[in-house]
PDB file of C-alpha atoms in Angstrom:
ATOM      1  CA  UNK A   1      -9.472  15.210  -0.020  1.00 78.00           C
ATOM      2  CA  UNK A   2      -9.302  12.184  -2.470  1.00 84.00           C
ATOM      3  CA  UNK A   3     -11.003   8.929  -1.878  1.00 91.00           C
ATOM      4  CA  UNK A   4     -11.022   5.482  -3.210  1.00 95.00           C
ATOM      5  CA  UNK A   5     -13.945   2.812  -3.602  1.00 96.00           C
ATOM      6  CA  UNK A   6     -13.596  -0.448  -4.462  1.00 96.00           C
ATOM      7  CA  UNK A   7     -16.918  -1.981  -5.772  1.00 92.00           C
ATOM      8  CA  UNK A   8     -16.281  -5.603  -4.849  1.00 94.00           C
ATOM      9  CA  UNK A   9     -13.986  -6.802  -1.497  1.00 94.00           C
ATOM     10  CA  UNK A  10     -14.343 -10.546  -3.114  1.00 96.00           C
ATOM     11  CA  UNK A  11     -14.075 -11.617  -6.698  1.00 97.00           C
ATOM     12  CA  UNK A  12     -14.071 -15.574  -7.455  1.00 97.00           C
ATOM     13  CA  UNK A  13     -12.812 -16.226 -10.888  1.00 97.00           C
ATOM     14  CA  UNK A  14     -12.255 -19.806 -12.519  1.00 97.00           C
ATOM     15  CA  UNK A  15      -8.918 -20.195 -14.297  1.00 96.00           C
ATOM     16  CA  UNK A  16      -8.438 -18.687 -18.281  1.00 96.00           C
ATOM     17  CA  UNK A  17     -11.518 -16.474 -17.501  1.00 97.00           C
ATOM     18  CA  UNK A  18     -11.310 -12.734 -17.870  1.00 98.00           C
ATOM     19  CA  UNK A  19     -11.555 -10.529 -15.005  1.00 98.00           C
ATOM     20  CA  UNK A  20     -12.597  -6.874 -14.108  1.00 98.00           C
ATOM     21  CA  UNK A  21     -11.847  -5.336 -10.871  1.00 98.00           C
ATOM     22  CA  UNK A  22     -13.526  -2.257 -10.400  1.00 98.00           C
ATOM     23  CA  UNK A  23     -12.257   1.056  -8.806  1.00 98.00           C
ATOM     24  CA  UNK A  24     -14.259   4.773  -8.383  1.00 97.00           C
ATOM     25  CA  UNK A  25     -12.164   7.364  -7.000  1.00 96.00           C
ATOM     26  CA  UNK A  26     -13.407  11.024  -5.675  1.00 93.00           C
ATOM     27  CA  UNK A  27     -11.384  14.017  -6.389  1.00 89.00           C
ATOM     28  CA  UNK A  28     -12.091  17.813  -7.321  1.00 85.00           C
ATOM     29  CA  UNK A  29      -8.508  18.185  -8.695  1.00 87.00           C
ATOM     30  CA  UNK A  30      -5.913  16.027 -10.951  1.00 90.00           C
ATOM     31  CA  UNK A  31      -5.267  12.856  -9.818  1.00 92.00           C
ATOM     32  CA  UNK A  32      -2.306  10.104 -10.745  1.00 95.00           C
ATOM     33  CA  UNK A  33      -3.998   6.655 -10.251  1.00 96.00           C
ATOM     34  CA  UNK A  34      -2.303   3.041  -9.200  1.00 97.00           C
ATOM     35  CA  UNK A  35      -2.935  -0.453  -8.759  1.00 98.00           C
ATOM     36  CA  UNK A  36      -0.776  -2.476  -6.434  1.00 97.00           C
ATOM     37  CA  UNK A  37      -0.968  -6.086  -5.537  1.00 97.00           C
ATOM     38  CA  UNK A  38      -0.384  -8.038  -2.437  1.00 95.00           C
ATOM     39  CA  UNK A  39       0.135 -11.517  -2.778  1.00 94.00           C
ATOM     40  CA  UNK A  40       0.010 -13.894   0.601  1.00 90.00           C
ATOM     41  CA  UNK A  41       2.774 -12.803   2.851  1.00 86.00           C
ATOM     42  CA  UNK A  42       4.568 -10.440   1.190  1.00 89.00           C
ATOM     43  CA  UNK A  43       3.984  -6.381   0.686  1.00 91.00           C
ATOM     44  CA  UNK A  44       2.456  -4.719  -1.816  1.00 95.00           C
ATOM     45  CA  UNK A  45       3.884  -4.420  -5.399  1.00 96.00           C
ATOM     46  CA  UNK A  46       2.852  -2.074  -8.218  1.00 97.00           C
ATOM     47  CA  UNK A  47       0.677  -3.498 -10.977  1.00 97.00           C
ATOM     48  CA  UNK A  48       0.408  -0.437 -13.200  1.00 97.00           C
ATOM     49  CA  UNK A  49      -0.107   3.098 -12.858  1.00 97.00           C
ATOM     50  CA  UNK A  50      -1.675   6.195 -14.562  1.00 96.00           C
ATOM     51  CA  UNK A  51      -0.021   9.754 -14.865  1.00 95.00           C
ATOM     52  CA  UNK A  52      -0.880  11.058 -17.748  1.00 92.00           C
ATOM     53  CA  UNK A  53      -1.561  10.482 -22.039  1.00 91.00           C
ATOM     54  CA  UNK A  54      -3.153   7.432 -23.142  1.00 93.00           C
ATOM     55  CA  UNK A  55      -6.174   6.332 -21.275  1.00 94.00           C
ATOM     56  CA  UNK A  56      -5.050   2.483 -21.397  1.00 97.00           C
ATOM     57  CA  UNK A  57      -1.919   1.584 -19.267  1.00 97.00           C
ATOM     58  CA  UNK A  58      -0.691  -1.662 -19.424  1.00 97.00           C
ATOM     59  CA  UNK A  59       0.743  -3.524 -16.460  1.00 96.00           C
ATOM     60  CA  UNK A  60       2.948  -6.535 -15.338  1.00 95.00           C
ATOM     61  CA  UNK A  61       1.566 -10.004 -15.351  1.00 94.00           C
ATOM     62  CA  UNK A  62      -1.042  -9.118 -18.337  1.00 96.00           C
ATOM     63  CA  UNK A  63      -2.968  -6.488 -16.480  1.00 97.00           C
ATOM     64  CA  UNK A  64      -4.596  -3.501 -17.722  1.00 98.00           C
ATOM     65  CA  UNK A  65      -6.654  -0.613 -16.764  1.00 98.00           C
ATOM     66  CA  UNK A  66      -8.186   2.491 -18.103  1.00 97.00           C
ATOM     67  CA  UNK A  67      -8.550   5.578 -16.909  1.00 96.00           C
ATOM     68  CA  UNK A  68     -12.131   7.234 -17.548  1.00 95.00           C
ATOM     69  CA  UNK A  69     -12.015  10.647 -16.219  1.00 93.00           C
ATOM     70  CA  UNK A  70     -15.902  11.445 -16.992  1.00 93.00           C
ATOM     71  CA  UNK A  71     -16.525   7.941 -14.599  1.00 94.00           C
ATOM     72  CA  UNK A  72     -14.101   8.553 -12.082  1.00 95.00           C
ATOM     73  CA  UNK A  73     -13.028   4.915 -12.733  1.00 96.00           C
ATOM     74  CA  UNK A  74      -9.481   3.078 -13.273  1.00 98.00           C
ATOM     75  CA  UNK A  75     -11.232  -0.465 -13.687  1.00 98.00           C
ATOM     76  CA  UNK A  76      -8.275  -3.451 -14.055  1.00 98.00           C
ATOM     77  CA  UNK A  77      -8.454  -6.111 -16.053  1.00 98.00           C
ATOM     78  CA  UNK A  78      -7.091  -9.404 -17.861  1.00 98.00           C
ATOM     79  CA  UNK A  79      -8.219 -11.526 -20.918  1.00 97.00           C
ATOM     80  CA  UNK A  80      -7.260 -14.648 -18.994  1.00 97.00           C
ATOM     81  CA  UNK A  81      -6.371 -15.358 -15.347  1.00 97.00           C
ATOM     82  CA  UNK A  82      -3.704 -17.892 -13.744  1.00 96.00           C
ATOM     83  CA  UNK A  83      -4.193 -19.605 -10.387  1.00 95.00           C
ATOM     84  CA  UNK A  84      -0.925 -17.232  -9.867  1.00 95.00           C
ATOM     85  CA  UNK A  85      -3.045 -13.944 -10.076  1.00 97.00           C
ATOM     86  CA  UNK A  86      -4.776 -15.033  -6.493  1.00 96.00           C
ATOM     87  CA  UNK A  87      -3.971 -11.847  -4.647  1.00 97.00           C
ATOM     88  CA  UNK A  88      -5.743  -8.724  -2.541  1.00 96.00           C
ATOM     89  CA  UNK A  89      -5.898  -5.837  -5.061  1.00 98.00           C
ATOM     90  CA  UNK A  90      -5.915  -2.538  -4.024  1.00 97.00           C
ATOM     91  CA  UNK A  91      -6.308   0.862  -5.924  1.00 97.00           C
ATOM     92  CA  UNK A  92      -4.981   4.146  -4.787  1.00 96.00           C
ATOM     93  CA  UNK A  93      -5.089   7.700  -5.629  1.00 95.00           C
ATOM     94  CA  UNK A  94      -2.623  10.874  -5.385  1.00 92.00           C
ATOM     95  CA  UNK A  95      -3.277  14.384  -5.916  1.00 87.00           C
ATOM     96  CA  UNK A  96      -1.047  15.525  -8.537  1.00 86.00           C
ATOM     97  CA  UNK A  97      -0.884  19.472  -6.265  1.00 81.00           C
ATOM     98  CA  UNK A  98      -1.850  19.206  -2.671  1.00 76.00           C
ATOM     99  CA  UNK A  99      -1.728  16.815  -0.222  1.00 74.00           C
ATOM    100  CA  UNK A 100       1.409  14.107  -0.559  1.00 76.00           C
ATOM    101  CA  UNK A 101      -0.492  11.307   0.461  1.00 87.00           C
ATOM    102  CA  UNK A 102      -1.308   7.968  -1.614  1.00 92.00           C
ATOM    103  CA  UNK A 103      -4.891   6.905  -0.129  1.00 93.00           C
ATOM    104  CA  UNK A 104      -6.084   3.222  -0.797  1.00 95.00           C
ATOM    105  CA  UNK A 105      -9.122   1.483  -1.648  1.00 95.00           C
ATOM    106  CA  UNK A 106     -10.395  -1.235   0.678  1.00 94.00           C
ATOM    107  CA  UNK A 107      -9.042  -3.856  -1.674  1.00 95.00           C
ATOM    108  CA  UNK A 108     -10.457  -6.453  -3.419  1.00 97.00           C
ATOM    109  CA  UNK A 109      -9.494 -10.397  -2.759  1.00 96.00           C
ATOM    110  CA  UNK A 110      -9.225 -12.266  -6.160  1.00 97.00           C
ATOM    111  CA  UNK A 111      -9.706 -15.958  -6.246  1.00 96.00           C
ATOM    112  CA  UNK A 112      -9.032 -17.962  -8.711  1.00 96.00           C
ATOM    113  CA  UNK A 113     -10.438 -21.851  -9.136  1.00 92.00           C
ATOM    114  CA  UNK A 114      -9.348 -24.817 -11.128  1.00 89.00           C
TER     115      UNK A 114
ATOM    116  CA  UNK B   1      19.621  -8.069   0.017  1.00 55.00           C
ATOM    117  CA  UNK B   2      17.522  -6.283  -2.291  1.00 71.00           C
ATOM    118  CA  UNK B   3      14.694  -4.072  -1.793  1.00 93.00           C
ATOM    119  CA  UNK B   4      12.885  -3.259   1.320  1.00 96.00           C
ATOM    120  CA  UNK B   5      13.352  -5.110   4.317  1.00 96.00           C
ATOM    121  CA  UNK B   6      11.464  -5.407   7.950  1.00 97.00           C
ATOM    122  CA  UNK B   7      11.934  -7.229  11.153  1.00 97.00           C
ATOM    123  CA  UNK B   8      10.802  -8.834  13.052  1.00 97.00           C
ATOM    124  CA  UNK B   9       8.395 -10.443  10.228  1.00 96.00           C
ATOM    125  CA  UNK B  10       6.263 -11.333  13.523  1.00 97.00           C
ATOM    126  CA  UNK B  11       5.951  -9.634  17.258  1.00 96.00           C
ATOM    127  CA  UNK B  12       3.849 -10.371  20.047  1.00 95.00           C
ATOM    128  CA  UNK B  13       3.200  -7.879  22.717  1.00 92.00           C
ATOM    129  CA  UNK B  14       1.862  -7.229  25.900  1.00 90.00           C
ATOM    130  CA  UNK B  15       0.435  -3.689  26.496  1.00 88.00           C
ATOM    131  CA  UNK B  16       3.397  -2.766  28.919  1.00 87.00           C
ATOM    132  CA  UNK B  17       6.184  -3.609  25.996  1.00 88.00           C
ATOM    133  CA  UNK B  18       8.333  -1.951  24.328  1.00 93.00           C
ATOM    134  CA  UNK B  19       9.469  -2.769  21.129  1.00 95.00           C
ATOM    135  CA  UNK B  20      10.802  -1.400  17.689  1.00 97.00           C
ATOM    136  CA  UNK B  21      10.157  -2.310  14.303  1.00 98.00           C
ATOM    137  CA  UNK B  22      13.156  -1.715  11.381  1.00 98.00           C
ATOM    138  CA  UNK B  23      13.011  -1.078   8.120  1.00 98.00           C
ATOM    139  CA  UNK B  24      15.515  -1.007   5.929  1.00 97.00           C
ATOM    140  CA  UNK B  25      15.733  -0.080   2.051  1.00 97.00           C
ATOM    141  CA  UNK B  26      18.457  -0.957  -0.291  1.00 94.00           C
ATOM    142  CA  UNK B  27      17.159   1.362  -3.051  1.00 95.00           C
ATOM    143  CA  UNK B  28      18.830   4.609  -2.482  1.00 94.00           C
ATOM    144  CA  UNK B  29      15.484   6.311  -2.044  1.00 95.00           C
ATOM    145  CA  UNK B  30      15.113   9.773  -0.004  1.00 94.00           C
ATOM    146  CA  UNK B  31      11.331   8.747   0.743  1.00 94.00           C
ATOM    147  CA  UNK B  32      10.310   6.369   3.296  1.00 95.00           C
ATOM    148  CA  UNK B  33       6.634   5.325   5.081  1.00 95.00           C
ATOM    149  CA  UNK B  34       4.867   3.594   7.579  1.00 96.00           C
ATOM    150  CA  UNK B  35       1.474   2.240   6.970  1.00 96.00           C
ATOM    151  CA  UNK B  36      -0.927   0.239   8.873  1.00 96.00           C
ATOM    152  CA  UNK B  37      -3.158  -2.686   7.473  1.00 95.00           C
ATOM    153  CA  UNK B  38      -5.883  -3.898   9.717  1.00 93.00           C
ATOM    154  CA  UNK B  39      -8.375  -6.281   8.361  1.00 86.00           C
ATOM    155  CA  UNK B  40     -11.271  -4.867   6.326  1.00 78.00           C
ATOM    156  CA  UNK B  41     -10.257  -1.680   6.179  1.00 86.00           C
ATOM    157  CA  UNK B  42      -7.624   0.527   3.707  1.00 89.00           C
ATOM    158  CA  UNK B  43      -4.132   0.678   4.288  1.00 93.00           C
ATOM    159  CA  UNK B  44      -3.595   3.729   6.620  1.00 93.00           C
ATOM    160  CA  UNK B  45      -0.433   5.872   6.205  1.00 93.00           C
ATOM    161  CA  UNK B  46       0.932   6.600   9.702  1.00 94.00           C
ATOM    162  CA  UNK B  47       4.484   8.976   8.671  1.00 94.00           C
ATOM    163  CA  UNK B  48       6.368   9.965   5.962  1.00 93.00           C
ATOM    164  CA  UNK B  49       9.923  10.663   6.140  1.00 93.00           C
ATOM    165  CA  UNK B  50      11.617  12.732   3.076  1.00 90.00           C
ATOM    166  CA  UNK B  51      15.552  12.976   3.709  1.00 85.00           C
ATOM    167  CA  UNK B  52      15.293  12.168   7.284  1.00 81.00           C
ATOM    168  CA  UNK B  53      12.980  14.834   8.286  1.00 83.00           C
ATOM    169  CA  UNK B  54       9.360  14.070   9.030  1.00 83.00           C
ATOM    170  CA  UNK B  55       7.252  15.247   6.536  1.00 82.00           C
ATOM    171  CA  UNK B  56       3.506  13.505   7.851  1.00 80.00           C
ATOM    172  CA  UNK B  57       2.238  12.502  10.801  1.00 79.00           C
ATOM    173  CA  UNK B  58      -1.235  11.456  10.017  1.00 78.00           C
ATOM    174  CA  UNK B  59      -2.727  11.715  13.095  1.00 86.00           C
ATOM    175  CA  UNK B  60      -1.022   8.709  14.724  1.00 92.00           C
ATOM    176  CA  UNK B  61      -1.036   8.549  18.594  1.00 93.00           C
ATOM    177  CA  UNK B  62       2.213   9.200  20.416  1.00 93.00           C
ATOM    178  CA  UNK B  63       2.128   5.802  21.715  1.00 94.00           C
ATOM    179  CA  UNK B  64       3.791   5.224  17.906  1.00 96.00           C
ATOM    180  CA  UNK B  65       7.216   7.012  17.773  1.00 95.00           C
ATOM    181  CA  UNK B  66       8.624   6.809  14.599  1.00 95.00           C
ATOM    182  CA  UNK B  67      12.478   7.577  13.854  1.00 95.00           C
ATOM    183  CA  UNK B  68      14.604   7.991  10.972  1.00 94.00           C
ATOM    184  CA  UNK B  69      18.452   8.206  11.645  1.00 93.00           C
ATOM    185  CA  UNK B  70      19.127   8.045   7.550  1.00 92.00           C
ATOM    186  CA  UNK B  71      17.519   8.045   4.289  1.00 90.00           C
ATOM    187  CA  UNK B  72      17.980   3.896   4.438  1.00 94.00           C
ATOM    188  CA  UNK B  73      16.984   3.126   7.588  1.00 96.00           C
ATOM    189  CA  UNK B  74      12.946   3.701   9.257  1.00 97.00           C
ATOM    190  CA  UNK B  75      12.089   2.814  13.027  1.00 97.00           C
ATOM    191  CA  UNK B  76       8.901   2.522  14.664  1.00 97.00           C
ATOM    192  CA  UNK B  77       9.250   2.407  18.407  1.00 97.00           C
ATOM    193  CA  UNK B  78       6.144   1.094  20.149  1.00 96.00           C
ATOM    194  CA  UNK B  79       5.014   1.737  23.780  1.00 93.00           C
ATOM    195  CA  UNK B  80       1.994   0.917  25.879  1.00 93.00           C
ATOM    196  CA  UNK B  81      -0.121  -0.096  23.182  1.00 93.00           C
ATOM    197  CA  UNK B  82      -3.349  -1.223  22.700  1.00 94.00           C
ATOM    198  CA  UNK B  83      -5.129  -4.617  21.328  1.00 93.00           C
ATOM    199  CA  UNK B  84      -6.512  -2.330  18.741  1.00 93.00           C
ATOM    200  CA  UNK B  85      -3.136  -1.613  17.149  1.00 95.00           C
ATOM    201  CA  UNK B  86      -2.581  -5.656  16.290  1.00 96.00           C
ATOM    202  CA  UNK B  87      -1.927  -5.203  12.539  1.00 96.00           C
ATOM    203  CA  UNK B  88       0.281  -5.809   9.639  1.00 96.00           C
ATOM    204  CA  UNK B  89       2.440  -2.731  10.167  1.00 97.00           C
ATOM    205  CA  UNK B  90       3.994  -2.237   6.313  1.00 97.00           C
ATOM    206  CA  UNK B  91       7.266  -0.304   5.157  1.00 97.00           C
ATOM    207  CA  UNK B  92       7.692   1.606   2.072  1.00 97.00           C
ATOM    208  CA  UNK B  93      10.228   3.983   0.219  1.00 96.00           C
ATOM    209  CA  UNK B  94      10.165   5.690  -2.816  1.00 95.00           C
ATOM    210  CA  UNK B  95      12.716   8.212  -4.953  1.00 94.00           C
ATOM    211  CA  UNK B  96      11.133  11.468  -3.482  1.00 88.00           C
ATOM    212  CA  UNK B  97       7.519  12.849  -2.422  1.00 86.00           C
ATOM    213  CA  UNK B  98       6.453  13.568  -5.967  1.00 84.00           C
ATOM    214  CA  UNK B  99       3.030  11.816  -6.314  1.00 84.00           C
ATOM    215  CA  UNK B 100       3.753  10.023  -9.562  1.00 89.00           C
ATOM    216  CA  UNK B 101       6.667   8.067  -8.008  1.00 90.00           C
ATOM    217  CA  UNK B 102       5.951   4.200  -6.863  1.00 94.00           C
ATOM    218  CA  UNK B 103       6.584   3.405  -3.578  1.00 96.00           C
ATOM    219  CA  UNK B 104       8.262  -0.090  -2.781  1.00 96.00           C
ATOM    220  CA  UNK B 105       6.805  -2.003   0.019  1.00 96.00           C
ATOM    221  CA  UNK B 106       8.479  -4.515   2.519  1.00 96.00           C
ATOM    222  CA  UNK B 107       6.874  -7.373   3.274  1.00 95.00           C
ATOM    223  CA  UNK B 108       5.294  -6.358   6.736  1.00 96.00           C
ATOM    224  CA  UNK B 109       5.683  -6.906  10.268  1.00 97.00           C
ATOM    225  CA  UNK B 110       2.613  -8.640  11.621  1.00 96.00           C
ATOM    226  CA  UNK B 111       2.126  -7.282  15.435  1.00 96.00           C
ATOM    227  CA  UNK B 112      -0.374  -8.849  18.047  1.00 96.00           C
ATOM    228  CA  UNK B 113      -0.978  -6.850  21.360  1.00 94.00           C
ATOM    229  CA  UNK B 114      -2.095  -8.697  23.701  1.00 92.00           C
TER     230      UNK B 114
END
């Protein structure tokens, strides 16, 4: 079965600084990878996803992520954060073939300080 | 309304009560999901429906009973819940069950069991 580890439960960053949120997954077969964001009092919203092809994926709000198969990682990055990026970020993995289940990491709370 | 809506947004119930959570999607999707989001735990998939048929029951206790009368509506019937069932219950939908599909989430129902 697949699993996801988000290495940081909380990440505080100053406004306009760069940020990286780390995600590692475990699976013996091919996977699709996702990053979702949850703003306060809202449901989850897709930021970006990797299905195949180029390992650098660009998403909404200036975020991007890079799929690294050898390191089984899918870290999320943004070069300059804004106060409005304060939210909880979830990495998730789905098997390409097999169990039809999206498995989420525990989430990383990103706090942007002025 | 657009997207995925959930009612009620907040619910307080005693352990002997019976209540229902409602989810409606306005996206023309064929698959719907219930997730449980507890503090400090990853999102847990509870149930999956595809074209109104349940395709996944992720070892959920029988005090949670889902119902999908059509592809736009999903209910979660609750009875004799325990305090540990207090959580945010999220509904989601997707075009189909394929792993590459994006899931669209509602804002959730925050449930408190006393």
